[in-house]
Amino acid sequence: MADRDASEPPGPAAAAELRNFLSEVPAPAAVGHRIVHGGPHLTGHTLIDARVRALLADVADLAPLHVTPALPVVDAARELLPDVPHVACFDTVFHKDLPAQARTYAVPERWRAEYGLRRYGFHGLSYSWALQRTAQALGRPVDNLQVVLVHMGGGCSACAVRNGRSVDTTMGLTPLEGLVMSRRSGSLDPGALLWLQRRHGLSTDELDDTLHRHSGLLGLSGTSGDTRDLVRARAEGDAAAALALATFTLSCRRGIASMAASLDRLDALVFTGEIGEDQPEVREEICSALTVLGVRGGLLVPELEDLMREGHRRVDQAGRGVPVLVVATGETQQIAAETRRVLGM
Ligand SMILES: Nc1ncnc2c1ncn2[C@@H]1O[C@H](COP(=O)(O)OP(=O)(O)O)[C@@H](O)[C@H]1O
Ligand SMILES: CC(=O)OP(=O)(O)O
Ligand SMILES: [Mg+2]
């Protein structure tokens, strides 16, 4: 269930699927749930009780691809395992202390106060994991590191970390802002959305569906939201695949460079997420064009099995600029660790 593609909500199938899964594994002592959005009130990982469940329902529309389909899974799990604690682990927690200037949108006070418009940031479980692995790999304490972390998977984002804390990130109120993603658009001129509604009569539902499910790499290529397919297609002369990859990697470079603007120095650039892990062409195309930040191309390509076994690899050529690391995605391990922490296990 944890590996399900977020673009396909589990819906009512959740209980049956979960029952099958549980019949195949040892009885758990606790369950940790990845919840992408904690909203304004859930600012720490926490035991799920009736109050927390109600707060989750209240923020679901801020992450419709994620929290909406996660709720039936939470309910099914709590029903199937009523005697074990269930813990909600949030993507947003890592970013909870974003500086005011980084979390604020330039809209009137009323929108910020009444509607709660602000940047939250996501992929925090992945970033927490990647940050610890980066500190290990560099042999330096987390609280003295200034790094840019980039998570590229179904959703893609970048984050500036200063002394162990997230100080800026590309995702916003919802996980739709920022970098071009697999099937999500990332940032768009807000004027374009107004114009599409006024001039072309697009409805809210059409915008929602198109921006969340038919854009990004998929929308650009017309064939796939998976960089493995696109790298292959580009080599065979597919111009749309080439444009999709070029647009994607430029968007990642812009994201990385904008994150660097919140740091004094760049101790490392860190890639994680499925694309970050297993698409060396994308890493190379991003890094070789970031010389302005002291990042260099000519990256090493570790065997995926080595990366998975060891958890992280430095891929820059020593002595040639900013260290570049690849960290195997650790959201699941981070959820397990946070769940134990919440329960004092
Ligand atoms: N090179 C790649 N390797 C793996 N997944 C990729 C790659 N490029 C794009 N993807 C997309 O990233 C997603 C990875 O799956 P998953 O981890 O379940 O999604 P998410 O990152 O949204 O949690 C899938 O939607 C997949 O199509
Ligand atoms: C927050 C988010 O975009 O998550 P994912 O990459 O898993 O879709
Ligand atoms: Mg993922």
Short mmCIF file of C-alpha atoms and ligand atoms in Angstrom, two decimals:
data_model
loop_
_atom_site.label_atom_id
_atom_site.label_comp_id
_atom_site.label_asym_id
_atom_site.label_seq_id
_atom_site.Cartn_x
_atom_site.Cartn_y
_atom_site.Cartn_z
CA MET A 1 0.00 0.00 0.00
CA ALA A 2 2.85 2.35 0.88
CA ASP A 3 4.19 1.98 -2.64
CA ARG A 4 0.93 2.72 -4.38
CA ASP A 5 1.08 5.41 -7.03
CA ALA A 6 -0.44 8.51 -5.49
CA SER A 7 -2.30 9.34 -8.70
CA GLU A 8 -4.52 6.28 -8.24
CA PRO A 9 -6.54 6.63 -5.06
CA PRO A 10 -7.15 3.30 -3.31
CA GLY A 11 -10.76 4.24 -2.48
CA PRO A 12 -13.01 1.45 -1.19
CA ALA A 13 -10.48 -1.21 -2.27
CA ALA A 14 -8.26 -0.09 0.61
CA ALA A 15 -9.67 -2.44 3.23
CA ALA A 16 -9.44 -5.58 1.08
CA GLU A 17 -5.94 -4.76 -0.10
CA LEU A 18 -4.79 -3.99 3.41
CA ARG A 19 -6.32 -7.20 4.79
CA ASN A 20 -4.36 -9.22 2.20
CA PHE A 21 -1.17 -7.39 3.04
CA LEU A 22 -1.61 -7.91 6.79
CA SER A 23 -2.22 -11.63 6.31
CA GLU A 24 1.27 -11.92 4.82
CA VAL A 25 3.30 -10.01 7.41
CA PRO A 26 3.97 -10.45 11.16
CA ALA A 27 1.45 -8.66 13.42
CA PRO A 28 2.66 -5.05 13.83
CA ALA A 29 3.20 -3.38 17.22
CA ALA A 30 2.23 -0.01 15.75
CA VAL A 31 1.31 1.53 12.41
CA GLY A 32 2.92 4.66 10.97
CA HIS A 33 0.98 6.47 8.25
CA ARG A 34 2.49 8.89 5.77
CA ILE A 35 0.23 11.93 5.71
CA VAL A 36 1.40 14.56 3.31
CA HIS A 37 -0.34 17.59 4.86
CA GLY A 38 -0.75 18.46 8.53
CA GLY A 39 -2.36 21.83 7.89
CA PRO A 40 -2.06 24.63 10.44
CA HIS A 41 -2.76 22.51 13.54
CA LEU A 42 -0.89 19.23 13.11
CA THR A 43 2.69 20.48 13.41
CA GLY A 44 4.20 17.34 14.95
CA HIS A 45 3.96 13.62 14.17
CA THR A 46 1.18 12.33 16.40
CA LEU A 47 -1.03 9.49 17.55
CA ILE A 48 -4.22 9.31 15.49
CA ASP A 49 -7.29 9.74 17.68
CA ALA A 50 -10.73 11.12 16.90
CA ARG A 51 -9.53 14.72 17.12
CA VAL A 52 -6.58 14.13 14.80
CA ARG A 53 -8.75 12.16 12.36
CA ALA A 54 -11.15 15.12 12.17
CA LEU A 55 -8.27 17.54 11.55
CA LEU A 56 -7.01 15.29 8.75
CA ALA A 57 -10.40 15.38 7.06
CA ASP A 58 -10.29 19.15 7.30
CA VAL A 59 -6.98 19.47 5.38
CA ALA A 60 -7.62 16.76 2.78
CA ASP A 61 -8.55 19.28 0.09
CA LEU A 62 -5.12 20.91 0.44
CA ALA A 63 -3.49 17.72 -0.85
CA PRO A 64 -6.18 16.03 -2.95
CA LEU A 65 -3.82 13.52 -4.58
CA HIS A 66 -2.44 12.44 -1.24
CA VAL A 67 -4.51 13.02 1.89
CA THR A 68 -7.89 12.32 0.27
CA PRO A 69 -6.87 8.77 -0.77
CA ALA A 70 -4.85 8.23 2.43
CA LEU A 71 -7.90 8.65 4.70
CA PRO A 72 -9.70 5.43 3.68
CA VAL A 73 -6.40 3.62 4.25
CA VAL A 74 -6.06 5.15 7.73
CA ASP A 75 -9.65 4.15 8.52
CA ALA A 76 -9.23 0.63 7.20
CA ALA A 77 -5.98 0.16 9.11
CA ARG A 78 -7.49 1.42 12.36
CA GLU A 79 -10.45 -0.89 11.89
CA LEU A 80 -8.33 -3.94 11.07
CA LEU A 81 -5.80 -3.21 13.82
CA PRO A 82 -7.85 -1.56 16.57
CA ASP A 83 -5.50 -2.57 19.37
CA VAL A 84 -2.27 -1.06 18.10
CA PRO A 85 -1.37 2.63 18.07
CA HIS A 86 -1.59 4.43 14.73
CA VAL A 87 0.70 7.38 14.19
CA ALA A 88 0.40 10.10 11.55
CA CYS A 89 3.77 11.21 10.15
CA PHE A 90 3.58 14.39 8.14
CA ASP A 91 5.58 15.69 5.17
CA THR A 92 4.94 19.22 6.42
CA VAL A 93 6.54 18.84 9.88
CA PHE A 94 10.09 19.21 8.56
CA HIS A 95 9.19 22.68 7.27
CA LYS A 96 7.17 23.87 10.27
CA ASP A 97 9.71 26.55 11.22
CA LEU A 98 10.16 28.07 7.77
CA PRO A 99 11.20 31.71 8.22
CA ALA A 100 8.28 34.12 7.79
CA GLN A 101 9.58 35.48 4.49
CA ALA A 102 9.84 31.97 3.06
CA ARG A 103 6.36 30.86 4.09
CA THR A 104 4.54 34.04 3.09
CA TYR A 105 2.72 34.67 -0.18
CA ALA A 106 2.45 38.28 -1.33
CA VAL A 107 -1.31 38.55 -1.00
CA PRO A 108 -3.42 40.80 1.25
CA GLU A 109 -3.62 40.15 4.97
CA ARG A 110 -7.21 38.97 4.67
CA TRP A 111 -6.27 36.05 2.41
CA ARG A 112 -3.41 35.09 4.69
CA ALA A 113 -5.38 35.40 7.94
CA GLU A 114 -8.85 34.30 6.91
CA TYR A 115 -8.02 31.68 4.31
CA GLY A 116 -4.70 30.65 5.79
CA LEU A 117 -2.77 31.05 2.53
CA ARG A 118 0.87 30.19 3.21
CA ARG A 119 3.64 27.93 2.08
CA TYR A 120 3.83 24.61 3.94
CA GLY A 121 6.34 22.53 1.95
CA PHE A 122 6.31 18.75 1.55
CA HIS A 123 8.58 15.69 1.16
CA GLY A 124 9.73 16.38 4.73
CA LEU A 125 10.03 12.71 5.69
CA SER A 126 12.26 12.12 2.70
CA TYR A 127 14.29 15.25 3.50
CA SER A 128 14.75 14.27 7.16
CA TRP A 129 16.14 10.94 6.07
CA ALA A 130 18.32 12.38 3.33
CA LEU A 131 19.72 15.05 5.65
CA GLN A 132 20.86 12.50 8.25
CA ARG A 133 22.46 10.36 5.55
CA THR A 134 24.19 13.42 4.10
CA ALA A 135 25.66 14.34 7.48
CA GLN A 136 26.91 10.76 7.84
CA ALA A 137 28.36 10.67 4.36
CA LEU A 138 30.18 13.97 4.81
CA GLY A 139 31.21 13.14 8.39
CA ARG A 140 29.83 16.46 9.63
CA PRO A 141 27.17 17.31 12.21
CA VAL A 142 23.72 18.10 10.81
CA ASP A 143 23.59 21.38 12.73
CA ASN A 144 26.54 22.78 10.81
CA LEU A 145 25.41 21.90 7.30
CA GLN A 146 24.04 24.13 4.54
CA VAL A 147 22.69 21.97 1.75
CA VAL A 148 20.13 21.87 -1.01
CA LEU A 149 18.09 18.66 -1.06
CA VAL A 150 16.12 17.68 -4.16
CA HIS A 151 13.40 15.04 -4.07
CA MET A 152 12.40 13.89 -7.57
CA GLY A 153 9.75 11.17 -7.79
CA GLY A 154 6.06 11.38 -8.64
CA GLY A 155 6.17 14.74 -6.89
CA CYS A 156 9.32 16.84 -7.13
CA SER A 157 10.61 19.58 -4.84
CA ALA A 158 13.78 21.18 -3.58
CA CYS A 159 14.63 22.43 -0.11
CA ALA A 160 17.27 24.62 1.45
CA VAL A 161 18.53 23.34 4.79
CA ARG A 162 20.58 25.55 7.07
CA ASN A 163 21.99 24.05 10.25
CA GLY A 164 19.51 21.19 10.28
CA ARG A 165 16.42 23.28 9.54
CA SER A 166 14.38 23.79 6.40
CA VAL A 167 14.67 27.49 5.51
CA ASP A 168 13.01 27.41 2.09
CA THR A 169 11.29 24.96 -0.20
CA THR A 170 9.68 25.00 -3.63
CA MET A 171 6.32 23.38 -2.80
CA GLY A 172 3.68 25.61 -1.33
CA LEU A 173 0.21 25.62 0.16
CA THR A 174 -0.31 22.38 -1.77
CA PRO A 175 2.05 19.87 -3.41
CA LEU A 176 1.34 21.39 -6.82
CA GLU A 177 3.68 24.37 -6.65
CA GLY A 178 7.31 24.45 -7.74
CA LEU A 179 9.23 22.06 -9.94
CA VAL A 180 7.84 20.28 -12.99
CA MET A 181 6.78 16.80 -11.77
CA SER A 182 5.91 13.44 -13.24
CA ARG A 183 2.30 14.33 -13.98
CA ARG A 184 1.87 17.60 -12.08
CA SER A 185 2.53 20.96 -13.72
CA GLY A 186 4.48 22.61 -10.92
CA SER A 187 4.38 26.42 -10.90
CA LEU A 188 2.47 28.24 -13.58
CA ASP A 189 1.84 31.93 -14.10
CA PRO A 190 -1.23 32.53 -11.85
CA GLY A 191 -2.39 34.87 -14.62
CA ALA A 192 -2.57 31.86 -16.94
CA LEU A 193 -5.08 30.16 -14.65
CA LEU A 194 -7.28 33.26 -14.52
CA TRP A 195 -7.09 33.62 -18.28
CA LEU A 196 -7.91 29.96 -18.93
CA GLN A 197 -11.04 30.34 -16.84
CA ARG A 198 -12.13 33.66 -18.31
CA ARG A 199 -11.15 33.25 -21.92
CA HIS A 200 -11.61 29.51 -22.42
CA GLY A 201 -14.22 28.79 -19.77
CA LEU A 202 -12.25 26.01 -18.09
CA SER A 203 -13.92 24.82 -14.91
CA THR A 204 -12.24 24.36 -11.54
CA ASP A 205 -12.52 20.59 -11.94
CA GLU A 206 -10.88 20.66 -15.38
CA LEU A 207 -8.01 22.77 -14.07
CA ASP A 208 -7.62 20.50 -11.06
CA ASP A 209 -7.56 17.31 -13.12
CA THR A 210 -5.26 18.65 -15.83
CA LEU A 211 -2.73 20.28 -13.50
CA HIS A 212 -2.59 17.26 -11.15
CA ARG A 213 -2.78 14.33 -13.56
CA HIS A 214 -2.08 15.27 -17.16
CA SER A 215 0.74 17.79 -16.96
CA GLY A 216 4.42 17.63 -16.03
CA LEU A 217 6.60 15.15 -17.91
CA LEU A 218 3.49 13.30 -19.07
CA GLY A 219 1.78 16.42 -20.42
CA LEU A 220 4.93 17.56 -22.18
CA SER A 221 5.88 14.24 -23.74
CA GLY A 222 2.35 13.04 -24.46
CA THR A 223 3.60 9.52 -23.72
CA SER A 224 5.03 9.02 -20.22
CA GLY A 225 5.63 10.63 -16.84
CA ASP A 226 8.58 8.34 -16.25
CA THR A 227 12.04 9.64 -17.04
CA ARG A 228 13.25 6.11 -17.89
CA ASP A 229 10.82 6.00 -20.82
CA LEU A 230 11.69 9.55 -21.84
CA VAL A 231 15.46 9.06 -21.84
CA ARG A 232 14.92 6.02 -24.07
CA ALA A 233 12.49 7.84 -26.37
CA ARG A 234 14.80 10.86 -26.66
CA ALA A 235 17.64 8.59 -27.79
CA GLU A 236 15.32 7.33 -30.53
CA GLY A 237 14.69 10.88 -31.74
CA ASP A 238 11.43 11.70 -29.93
CA ALA A 239 11.43 15.52 -29.87
CA ALA A 240 8.58 15.79 -27.34
CA ALA A 241 10.47 13.52 -24.94
CA ALA A 242 13.56 15.70 -25.38
CA LEU A 243 11.57 18.86 -24.66
CA ALA A 244 9.98 17.24 -21.60
CA LEU A 245 13.37 16.31 -20.16
CA ALA A 246 14.93 19.69 -20.98
CA THR A 247 12.01 21.55 -19.40
CA PHE A 248 12.15 19.28 -16.37
CA THR A 249 15.88 19.65 -15.78
CA LEU A 250 15.75 23.44 -16.24
CA SER A 251 12.95 23.58 -13.70
CA CYS A 252 15.09 21.54 -11.28
CA ARG A 253 18.08 23.85 -11.83
CA ARG A 254 15.94 26.90 -11.21
CA GLY A 255 14.60 25.28 -8.05
CA ILE A 256 18.07 24.39 -6.79
CA ALA A 257 19.45 27.84 -7.59
CA SER A 258 16.52 29.56 -5.88
CA MET A 259 17.04 27.43 -2.78
CA ALA A 260 20.74 28.33 -2.75
CA ALA A 261 19.63 31.96 -2.40
CA SER A 262 18.63 31.15 1.21
CA LEU A 263 22.08 29.78 2.10
CA ASP A 264 25.52 31.34 2.70
CA ARG A 265 27.35 28.45 1.13
CA LEU A 266 26.57 25.12 -0.48
CA ASP A 267 28.12 22.22 1.44
CA ALA A 268 26.42 19.63 -0.76
CA LEU A 269 23.72 19.07 -3.35
CA VAL A 270 21.69 15.98 -2.54
CA PHE A 271 19.42 13.98 -4.84
CA THR A 272 16.76 11.59 -3.60
CA GLY A 273 13.40 10.20 -4.78
CA GLU A 274 12.95 7.65 -7.54
CA ILE A 275 14.23 9.90 -10.34
CA GLY A 276 17.01 11.19 -8.10
CA GLU A 277 18.13 7.65 -7.39
CA ASP A 278 17.92 5.86 -10.64
CA GLN A 279 18.16 8.40 -13.44
CA PRO A 280 21.85 9.36 -13.79
CA GLU A 281 21.18 11.25 -17.03
CA VAL A 282 18.88 13.67 -15.20
CA ARG A 283 21.40 14.21 -12.38
CA GLU A 284 24.13 14.87 -14.93
CA GLU A 285 22.03 17.29 -16.97
CA ILE A 286 21.14 19.24 -13.84
CA CYS A 287 24.63 19.36 -12.35
CA SER A 288 26.64 20.03 -15.50
CA ALA A 289 24.63 23.23 -16.02
CA LEU A 290 24.96 24.46 -12.42
CA THR A 291 28.57 25.61 -12.59
CA VAL A 292 27.33 29.01 -11.40
CA LEU A 293 26.84 27.35 -7.99
CA GLY A 294 30.18 25.55 -8.06
CA VAL A 295 28.49 22.26 -8.96
CA ARG A 296 30.20 20.27 -11.70
CA GLY A 297 29.11 17.54 -14.07
CA GLY A 298 31.06 14.39 -14.88
CA LEU A 299 29.17 12.61 -12.10
CA LEU A 300 29.85 9.01 -11.19
CA VAL A 301 27.11 6.46 -11.76
CA PRO A 302 26.81 4.04 -8.85
CA GLU A 303 25.21 0.64 -9.35
CA LEU A 304 21.65 0.88 -8.09
CA GLU A 305 22.16 -2.23 -5.93
CA ASP A 306 25.17 -0.62 -4.23
CA LEU A 307 23.17 2.53 -3.58
CA MET A 308 20.26 0.56 -2.14
CA ARG A 309 22.55 -1.54 0.05
CA GLU A 310 24.55 1.35 1.43
CA GLY A 311 21.84 4.00 1.39
CA HIS A 312 23.90 6.83 -0.07
CA ARG A 313 26.72 7.51 -2.49
CA ARG A 314 28.86 10.53 -3.30
CA VAL A 315 28.81 10.90 -7.06
CA ASP A 316 30.92 14.03 -7.62
CA GLN A 317 34.54 13.62 -8.61
CA ALA A 318 36.53 14.54 -5.51
CA GLY A 319 38.17 17.93 -5.68
CA ARG A 320 35.96 19.14 -8.51
CA GLY A 321 33.49 21.42 -6.80
CA VAL A 322 30.50 21.02 -4.50
CA PRO A 323 29.92 17.47 -3.17
CA VAL A 324 26.97 15.80 -4.91
CA LEU A 325 25.24 12.93 -3.16
CA VAL A 326 22.55 10.44 -4.04
CA VAL A 327 20.52 9.15 -1.11
CA ALA A 328 18.21 6.16 -1.52
CA THR A 329 14.68 7.35 -0.67
CA GLY A 330 13.98 6.69 3.00
CA GLU A 331 10.41 7.84 3.61
CA THR A 332 9.36 4.42 4.90
CA GLN A 333 12.31 4.13 7.29
CA GLN A 334 11.75 7.70 8.48
CA ILE A 335 8.07 6.94 9.18
CA ALA A 336 9.13 3.88 11.20
CA ALA A 337 11.63 5.98 13.17
CA GLU A 338 9.15 8.82 13.82
CA THR A 339 6.44 6.34 14.86
CA ARG A 340 8.79 4.75 17.39
CA ARG A 341 9.76 8.20 18.66
CA VAL A 342 6.14 9.28 19.13
CA LEU A 343 5.37 6.07 21.01
CA GLY A 344 8.63 6.01 22.98
CA MET A 345 9.36 2.54 21.58
N1 LIG B 1 13.09 7.26 -13.34
C1 LIG B 1 12.03 6.96 -12.61
N2 LIG B 1 12.08 5.91 -11.77
C2 LIG B 1 11.01 5.62 -10.98
N3 LIG B 1 9.86 6.32 -10.98
C3 LIG B 1 9.76 7.35 -11.81
C4 LIG B 1 10.83 7.72 -12.67
N4 LIG B 1 10.45 8.79 -13.40
C5 LIG B 1 9.20 9.09 -13.02
N5 LIG B 1 8.77 8.23 -12.07
C6 LIG B 1 7.46 8.31 -11.43
O1 LIG B 1 7.64 8.53 -10.05
C7 LIG B 1 6.64 7.85 -9.30
C8 LIG B 1 7.34 7.00 -8.28
O2 LIG B 1 6.43 6.23 -7.58
P1 LIG B 1 5.98 6.52 -6.10
O3 LIG B 1 7.14 6.57 -5.18
O4 LIG B 1 4.88 5.58 -5.79
O5 LIG B 1 5.37 7.96 -6.26
P2 LIG B 1 5.59 9.20 -5.36
O6 LIG B 1 6.97 9.69 -5.58
O7 LIG B 1 4.54 10.10 -5.85
O8 LIG B 1 5.44 8.72 -3.94
C9 LIG B 1 5.82 7.07 -10.30
O9 LIG B 1 4.67 7.82 -10.56
C10 LIG B 1 6.70 7.01 -11.54
O10 LIG B 1 5.97 6.98 -12.73
C1 LIG B 2 4.19 15.58 -1.51
C2 LIG B 2 4.37 14.78 -2.74
O1 LIG B 2 4.36 15.33 -3.82
O2 LIG B 2 4.60 13.48 -2.56
P1 LIG B 2 4.85 12.41 -3.71
O3 LIG B 2 6.13 12.75 -4.37
O4 LIG B 2 4.92 11.12 -2.96
O5 LIG B 2 3.69 12.45 -4.66
MG MG B 3 7.98 8.42 -3.93
#
